[in-house]
Short mmCIF file of C-alpha atoms in Angstrom, two decimals:
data_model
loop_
_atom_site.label_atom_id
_atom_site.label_comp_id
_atom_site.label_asym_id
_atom_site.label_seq_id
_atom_site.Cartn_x
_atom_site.Cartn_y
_atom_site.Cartn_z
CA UNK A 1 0.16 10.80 10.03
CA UNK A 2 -3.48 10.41 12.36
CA UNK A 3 -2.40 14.10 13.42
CA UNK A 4 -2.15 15.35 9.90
CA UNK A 5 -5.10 13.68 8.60
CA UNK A 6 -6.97 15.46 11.65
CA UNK A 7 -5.71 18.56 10.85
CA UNK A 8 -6.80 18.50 6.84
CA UNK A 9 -10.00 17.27 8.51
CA UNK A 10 -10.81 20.94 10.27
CA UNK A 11 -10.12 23.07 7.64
CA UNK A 12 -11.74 24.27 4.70
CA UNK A 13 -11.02 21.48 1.78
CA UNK A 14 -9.96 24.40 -0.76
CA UNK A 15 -7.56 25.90 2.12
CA UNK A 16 -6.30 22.14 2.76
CA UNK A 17 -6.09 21.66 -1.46
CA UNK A 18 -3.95 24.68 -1.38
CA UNK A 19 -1.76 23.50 1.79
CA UNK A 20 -1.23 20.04 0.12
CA UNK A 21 -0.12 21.14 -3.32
CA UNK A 22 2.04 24.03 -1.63
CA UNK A 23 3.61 20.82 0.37
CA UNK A 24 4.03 18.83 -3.56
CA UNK A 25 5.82 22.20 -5.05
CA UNK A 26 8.02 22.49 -1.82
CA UNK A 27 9.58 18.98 -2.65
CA UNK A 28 10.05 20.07 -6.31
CA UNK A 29 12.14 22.89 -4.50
CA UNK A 30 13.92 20.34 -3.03
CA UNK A 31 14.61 18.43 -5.49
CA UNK A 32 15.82 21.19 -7.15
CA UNK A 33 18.38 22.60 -4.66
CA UNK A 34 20.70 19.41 -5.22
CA UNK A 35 22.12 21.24 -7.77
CA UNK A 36 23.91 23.11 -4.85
CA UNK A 37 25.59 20.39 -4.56
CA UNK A 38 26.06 18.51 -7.48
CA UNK A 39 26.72 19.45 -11.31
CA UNK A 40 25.74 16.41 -12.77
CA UNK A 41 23.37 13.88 -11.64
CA UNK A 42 24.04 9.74 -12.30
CA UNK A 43 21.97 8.85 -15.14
CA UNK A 44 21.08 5.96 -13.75
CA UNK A 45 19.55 7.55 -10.52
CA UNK A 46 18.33 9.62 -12.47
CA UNK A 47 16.36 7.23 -14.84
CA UNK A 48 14.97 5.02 -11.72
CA UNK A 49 13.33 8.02 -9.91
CA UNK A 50 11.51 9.00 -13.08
CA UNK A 51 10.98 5.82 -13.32
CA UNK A 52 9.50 5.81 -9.51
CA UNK A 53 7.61 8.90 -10.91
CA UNK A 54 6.04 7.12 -13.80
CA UNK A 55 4.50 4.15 -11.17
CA UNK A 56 3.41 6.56 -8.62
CA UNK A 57 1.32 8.38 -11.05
CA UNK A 58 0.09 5.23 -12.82
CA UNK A 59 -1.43 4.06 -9.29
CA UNK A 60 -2.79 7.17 -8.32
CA UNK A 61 -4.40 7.39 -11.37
CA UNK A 62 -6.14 3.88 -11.12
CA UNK A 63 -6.74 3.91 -6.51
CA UNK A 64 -7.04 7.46 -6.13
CA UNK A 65 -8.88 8.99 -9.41
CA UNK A 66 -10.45 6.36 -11.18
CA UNK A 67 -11.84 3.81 -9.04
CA UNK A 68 -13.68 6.42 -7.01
CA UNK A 69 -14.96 7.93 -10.09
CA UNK A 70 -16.49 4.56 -11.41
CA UNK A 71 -17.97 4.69 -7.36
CA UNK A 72 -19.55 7.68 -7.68
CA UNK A 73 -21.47 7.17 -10.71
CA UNK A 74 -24.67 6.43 -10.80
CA UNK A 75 -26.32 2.95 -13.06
CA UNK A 76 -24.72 -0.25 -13.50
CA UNK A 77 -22.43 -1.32 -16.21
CA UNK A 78 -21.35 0.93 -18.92
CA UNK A 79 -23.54 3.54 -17.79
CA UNK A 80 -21.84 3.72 -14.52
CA UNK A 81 -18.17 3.19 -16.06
CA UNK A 82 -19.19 6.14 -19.12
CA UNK A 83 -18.39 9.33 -16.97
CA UNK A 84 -15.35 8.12 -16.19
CA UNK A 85 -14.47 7.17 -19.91
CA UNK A 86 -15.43 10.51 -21.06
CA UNK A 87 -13.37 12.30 -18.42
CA UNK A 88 -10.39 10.62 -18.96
CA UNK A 89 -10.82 11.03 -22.46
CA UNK A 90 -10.95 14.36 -22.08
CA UNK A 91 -8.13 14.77 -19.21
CA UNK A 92 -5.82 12.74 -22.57
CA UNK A 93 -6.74 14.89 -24.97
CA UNK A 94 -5.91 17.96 -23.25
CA UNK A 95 -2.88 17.26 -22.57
CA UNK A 96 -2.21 16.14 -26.46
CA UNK A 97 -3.48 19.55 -27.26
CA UNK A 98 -1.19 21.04 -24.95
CA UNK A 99 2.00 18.84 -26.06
CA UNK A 100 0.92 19.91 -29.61
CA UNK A 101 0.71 23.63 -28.43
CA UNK A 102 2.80 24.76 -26.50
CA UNK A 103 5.93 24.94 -27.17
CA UNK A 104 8.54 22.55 -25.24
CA UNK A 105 11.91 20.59 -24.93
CA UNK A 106 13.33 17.70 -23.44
CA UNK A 107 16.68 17.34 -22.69
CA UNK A 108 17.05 13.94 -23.25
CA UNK A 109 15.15 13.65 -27.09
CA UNK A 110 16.87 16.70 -27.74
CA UNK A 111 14.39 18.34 -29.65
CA UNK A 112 11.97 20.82 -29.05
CA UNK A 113 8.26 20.07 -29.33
CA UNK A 114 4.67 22.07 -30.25
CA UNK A 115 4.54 24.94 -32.70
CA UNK A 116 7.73 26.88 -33.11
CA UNK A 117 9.21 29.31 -30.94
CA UNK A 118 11.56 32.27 -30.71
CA UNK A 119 12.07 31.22 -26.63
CA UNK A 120 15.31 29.93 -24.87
CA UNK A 121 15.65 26.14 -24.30
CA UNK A 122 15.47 26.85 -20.58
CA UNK A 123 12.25 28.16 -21.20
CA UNK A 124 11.43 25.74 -23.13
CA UNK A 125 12.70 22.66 -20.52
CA UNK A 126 10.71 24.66 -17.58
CA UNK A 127 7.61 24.24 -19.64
CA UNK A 128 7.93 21.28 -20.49
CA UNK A 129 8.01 20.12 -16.60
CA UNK A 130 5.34 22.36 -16.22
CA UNK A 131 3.12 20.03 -18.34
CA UNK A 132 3.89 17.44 -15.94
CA UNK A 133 2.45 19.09 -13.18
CA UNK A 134 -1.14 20.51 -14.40
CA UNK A 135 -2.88 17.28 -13.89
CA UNK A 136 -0.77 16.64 -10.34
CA UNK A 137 -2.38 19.91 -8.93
CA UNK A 138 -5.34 19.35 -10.26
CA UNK A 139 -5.96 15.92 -8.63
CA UNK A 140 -5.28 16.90 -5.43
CA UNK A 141 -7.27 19.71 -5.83
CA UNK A 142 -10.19 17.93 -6.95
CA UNK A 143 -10.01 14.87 -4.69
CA UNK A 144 -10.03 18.08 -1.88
CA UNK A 145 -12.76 19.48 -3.71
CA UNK A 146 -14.98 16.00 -3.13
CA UNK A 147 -14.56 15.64 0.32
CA UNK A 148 -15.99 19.42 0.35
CA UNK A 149 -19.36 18.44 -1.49
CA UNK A 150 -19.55 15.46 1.08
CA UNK A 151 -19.22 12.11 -1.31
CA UNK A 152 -19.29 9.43 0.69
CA UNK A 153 -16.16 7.55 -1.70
CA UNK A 154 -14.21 10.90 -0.96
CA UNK A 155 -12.00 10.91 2.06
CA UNK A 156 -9.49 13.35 3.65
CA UNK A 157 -6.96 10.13 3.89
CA UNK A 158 -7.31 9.62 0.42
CA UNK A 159 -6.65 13.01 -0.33
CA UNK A 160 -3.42 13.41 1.90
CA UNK A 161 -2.44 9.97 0.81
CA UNK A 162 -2.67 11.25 -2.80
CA UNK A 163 -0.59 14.91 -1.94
CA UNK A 164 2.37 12.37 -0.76
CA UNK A 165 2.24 10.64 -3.52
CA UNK A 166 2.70 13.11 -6.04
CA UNK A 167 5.14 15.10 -3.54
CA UNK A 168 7.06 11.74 -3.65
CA UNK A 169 7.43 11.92 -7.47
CA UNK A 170 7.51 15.47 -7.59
CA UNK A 171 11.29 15.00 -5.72
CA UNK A 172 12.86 13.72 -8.97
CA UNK A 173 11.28 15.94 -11.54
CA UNK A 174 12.88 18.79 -9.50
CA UNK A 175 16.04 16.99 -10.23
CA UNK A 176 15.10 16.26 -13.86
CA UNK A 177 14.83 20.32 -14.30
CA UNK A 178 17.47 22.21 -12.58
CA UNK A 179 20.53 19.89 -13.20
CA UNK A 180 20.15 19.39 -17.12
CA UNK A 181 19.69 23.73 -16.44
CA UNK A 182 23.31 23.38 -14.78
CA UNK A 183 24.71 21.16 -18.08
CA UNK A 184 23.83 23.55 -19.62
CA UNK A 185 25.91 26.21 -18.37
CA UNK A 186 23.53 28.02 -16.37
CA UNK A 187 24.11 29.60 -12.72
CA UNK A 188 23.12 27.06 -9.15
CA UNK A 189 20.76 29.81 -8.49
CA UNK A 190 19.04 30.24 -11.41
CA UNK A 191 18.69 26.40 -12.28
CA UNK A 192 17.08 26.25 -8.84
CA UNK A 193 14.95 28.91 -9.20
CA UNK A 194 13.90 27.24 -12.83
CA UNK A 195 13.56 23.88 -11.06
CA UNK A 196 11.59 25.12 -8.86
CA UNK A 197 9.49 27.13 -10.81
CA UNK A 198 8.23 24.06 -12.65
CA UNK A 199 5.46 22.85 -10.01
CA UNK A 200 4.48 26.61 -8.93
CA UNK A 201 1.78 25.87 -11.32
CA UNK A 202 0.10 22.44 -9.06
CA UNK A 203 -1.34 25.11 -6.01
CA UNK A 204 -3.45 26.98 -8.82
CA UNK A 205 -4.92 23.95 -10.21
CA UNK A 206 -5.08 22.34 -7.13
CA UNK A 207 -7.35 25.37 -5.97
CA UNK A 208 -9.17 25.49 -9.37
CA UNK A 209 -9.52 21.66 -8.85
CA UNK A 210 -11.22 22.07 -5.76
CA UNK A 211 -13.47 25.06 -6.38
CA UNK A 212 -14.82 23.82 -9.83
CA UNK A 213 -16.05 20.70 -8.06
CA UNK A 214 -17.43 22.35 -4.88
CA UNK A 215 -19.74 24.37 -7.22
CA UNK A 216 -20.11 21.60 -9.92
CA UNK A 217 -21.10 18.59 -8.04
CA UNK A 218 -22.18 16.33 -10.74
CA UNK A 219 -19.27 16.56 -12.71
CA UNK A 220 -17.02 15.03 -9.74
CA UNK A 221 -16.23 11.88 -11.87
CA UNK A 222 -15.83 13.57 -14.91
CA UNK A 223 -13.17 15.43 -13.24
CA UNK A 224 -11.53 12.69 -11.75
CA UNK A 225 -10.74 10.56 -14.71
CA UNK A 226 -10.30 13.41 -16.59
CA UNK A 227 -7.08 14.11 -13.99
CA UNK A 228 -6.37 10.48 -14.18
CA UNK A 229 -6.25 10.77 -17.85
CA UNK A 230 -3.81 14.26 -18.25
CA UNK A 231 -1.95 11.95 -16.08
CA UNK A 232 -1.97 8.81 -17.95
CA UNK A 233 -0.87 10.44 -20.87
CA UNK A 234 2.10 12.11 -19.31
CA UNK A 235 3.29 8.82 -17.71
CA UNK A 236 3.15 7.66 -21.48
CA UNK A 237 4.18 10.40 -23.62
CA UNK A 238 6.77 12.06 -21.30
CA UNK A 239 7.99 10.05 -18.85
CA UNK A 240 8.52 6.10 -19.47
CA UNK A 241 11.05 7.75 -22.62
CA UNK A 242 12.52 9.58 -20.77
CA UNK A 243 13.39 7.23 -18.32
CA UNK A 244 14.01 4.55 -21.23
CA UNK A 245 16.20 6.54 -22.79
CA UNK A 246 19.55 4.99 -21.23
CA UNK A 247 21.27 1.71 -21.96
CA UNK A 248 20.45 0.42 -18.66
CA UNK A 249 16.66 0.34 -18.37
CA UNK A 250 15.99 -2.22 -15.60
CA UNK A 251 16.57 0.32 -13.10
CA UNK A 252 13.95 2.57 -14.84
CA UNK A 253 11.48 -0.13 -14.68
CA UNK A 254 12.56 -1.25 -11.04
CA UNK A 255 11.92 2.26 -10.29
CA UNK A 256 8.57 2.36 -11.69
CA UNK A 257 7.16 -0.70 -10.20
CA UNK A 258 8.96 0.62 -6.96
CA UNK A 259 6.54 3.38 -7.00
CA UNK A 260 3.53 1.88 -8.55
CA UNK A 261 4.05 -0.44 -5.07
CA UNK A 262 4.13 2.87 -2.65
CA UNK A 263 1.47 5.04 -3.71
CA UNK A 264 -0.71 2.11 -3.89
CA UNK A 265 0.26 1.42 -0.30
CA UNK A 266 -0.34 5.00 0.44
CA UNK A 267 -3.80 5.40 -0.66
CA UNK A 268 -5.20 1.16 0.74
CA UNK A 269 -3.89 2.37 3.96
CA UNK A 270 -4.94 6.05 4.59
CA UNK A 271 -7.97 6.15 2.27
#
């Protein structure tokens, strides 16, 4: 781990955002492939790792995003805790506007959300993943993006620790993509390529992320909470139901405080 932190550490922090979010969608792609190998999924596995998904995001959103955003602000009291209530703020209500939007289903509700549509479920499933993954990318990319402008609360460590996080989680939302794909009659290859498709979007916003900040100093906390709170609102809206939706929910919440537990790990020990 020393060796990769050293390595993030001598490259340019928009290369390194790009390298760590290509390393988040690579673990979506594998995720994805088990459906080489399987044609259904347990639900029950199923429900704890998006359960695991739903605490690993939840942490990084408190260690990694908004705790260094209260840091960073200048004043004492509200006025230093504002920026990062505004950001997230924001970060929430974009992604209600985009849940209201854009056009979406979920396998499990089955129902398709946002304005109407003339476009295939698949589509619409793909998308709906896709959601997930705008505010991943774009933490990584921004927590890259900090250690670039040289904030002392930033840290390569953090960053990296942050990137393994979300490729953690990313593992199971793979799965959550390309198998219900397979259910539904479509081909291994295709429900891979769908799965996989999902998280192609993190390396733009993780670049994005990164560059808005290195030319945008000041607004480094409003970007963090604003990440932590696209995030927030995923875990939320998307998916605790999801993983709540079977009988059996203690393995969905074992799950999640399973990964609340890790990426909190992750970030104390190499941030």
């Amino acid at each position: 781990m020393d060796v990769i932190i050293a390595y993030f550490s001598q490259i340019n922090p928009v290369l390194a955002a790009l390298y760590a979010s290509i390393f988040t969608w690579l673990v979506t792609a594998l995720g994805a492939s088990f459906v080489f190998f399987f044609k259904t999924m347990n639900r029950n596995f199923l429900d704890a790792m998006l359960g695991f998904t739903g605490g690993v995001m939840v942490a990084a959103s408190i260690w990694s995003l908004l705790i260094p955003a209260i840091d960073m602000s200048d004043g004492e009291g509200f006025a230093q805790v504002l920026p990062s209530i505004l950001g997230f703020l924001m970060g929430a209500g974009f992604l209600f506007a985009l849940d209201k939007l854009l056009p979406h289903f979920h396998v499990n509700f089955k129902q398709v959300e946002g304005v109407k549509s003339p476009w295939q479920k698949t589509t619409l499933l793909v998308l709906a993943i896709t959601l997930h993954n705008i505010p991943e990318g774009l933490a990584v990319g921004v927590l890259f993006g900090a250690v670039a402008a040289g904030i002392p609360d930033a840290s390569i460590g953090g960053a990296v620790a942050l990137a393994l996080g979300i490729g953690l989680q990313n593992f199971p939302e793979g799965i959550a993509v390309s198998m219900p794909l397979r259910g539904m009659g479509m081909s291994r290859r295709k429900s891979f390529y769908y799965g996989q498709l999902s998280a192609v979007v993190e390396p733009m916003a993780a670049v994005l992320g990164a560059l808005a900040v290195g030319f945008f100093t000041p607004i480094l906390p409003y970007a963090l909470a604003f990440a932590a709170g696209a995030m927030i609102f995923v875990v939320v809206e998307e998916v605790i139901p999801e993983a709540q939706q079977n009988k059996d929910s203690d393995l969905a919440t074992i799950g999640f405080i399973g990964g609340f537990i890790v990426m909190m790990t992750l970030d104390v020990v190499l941030g």
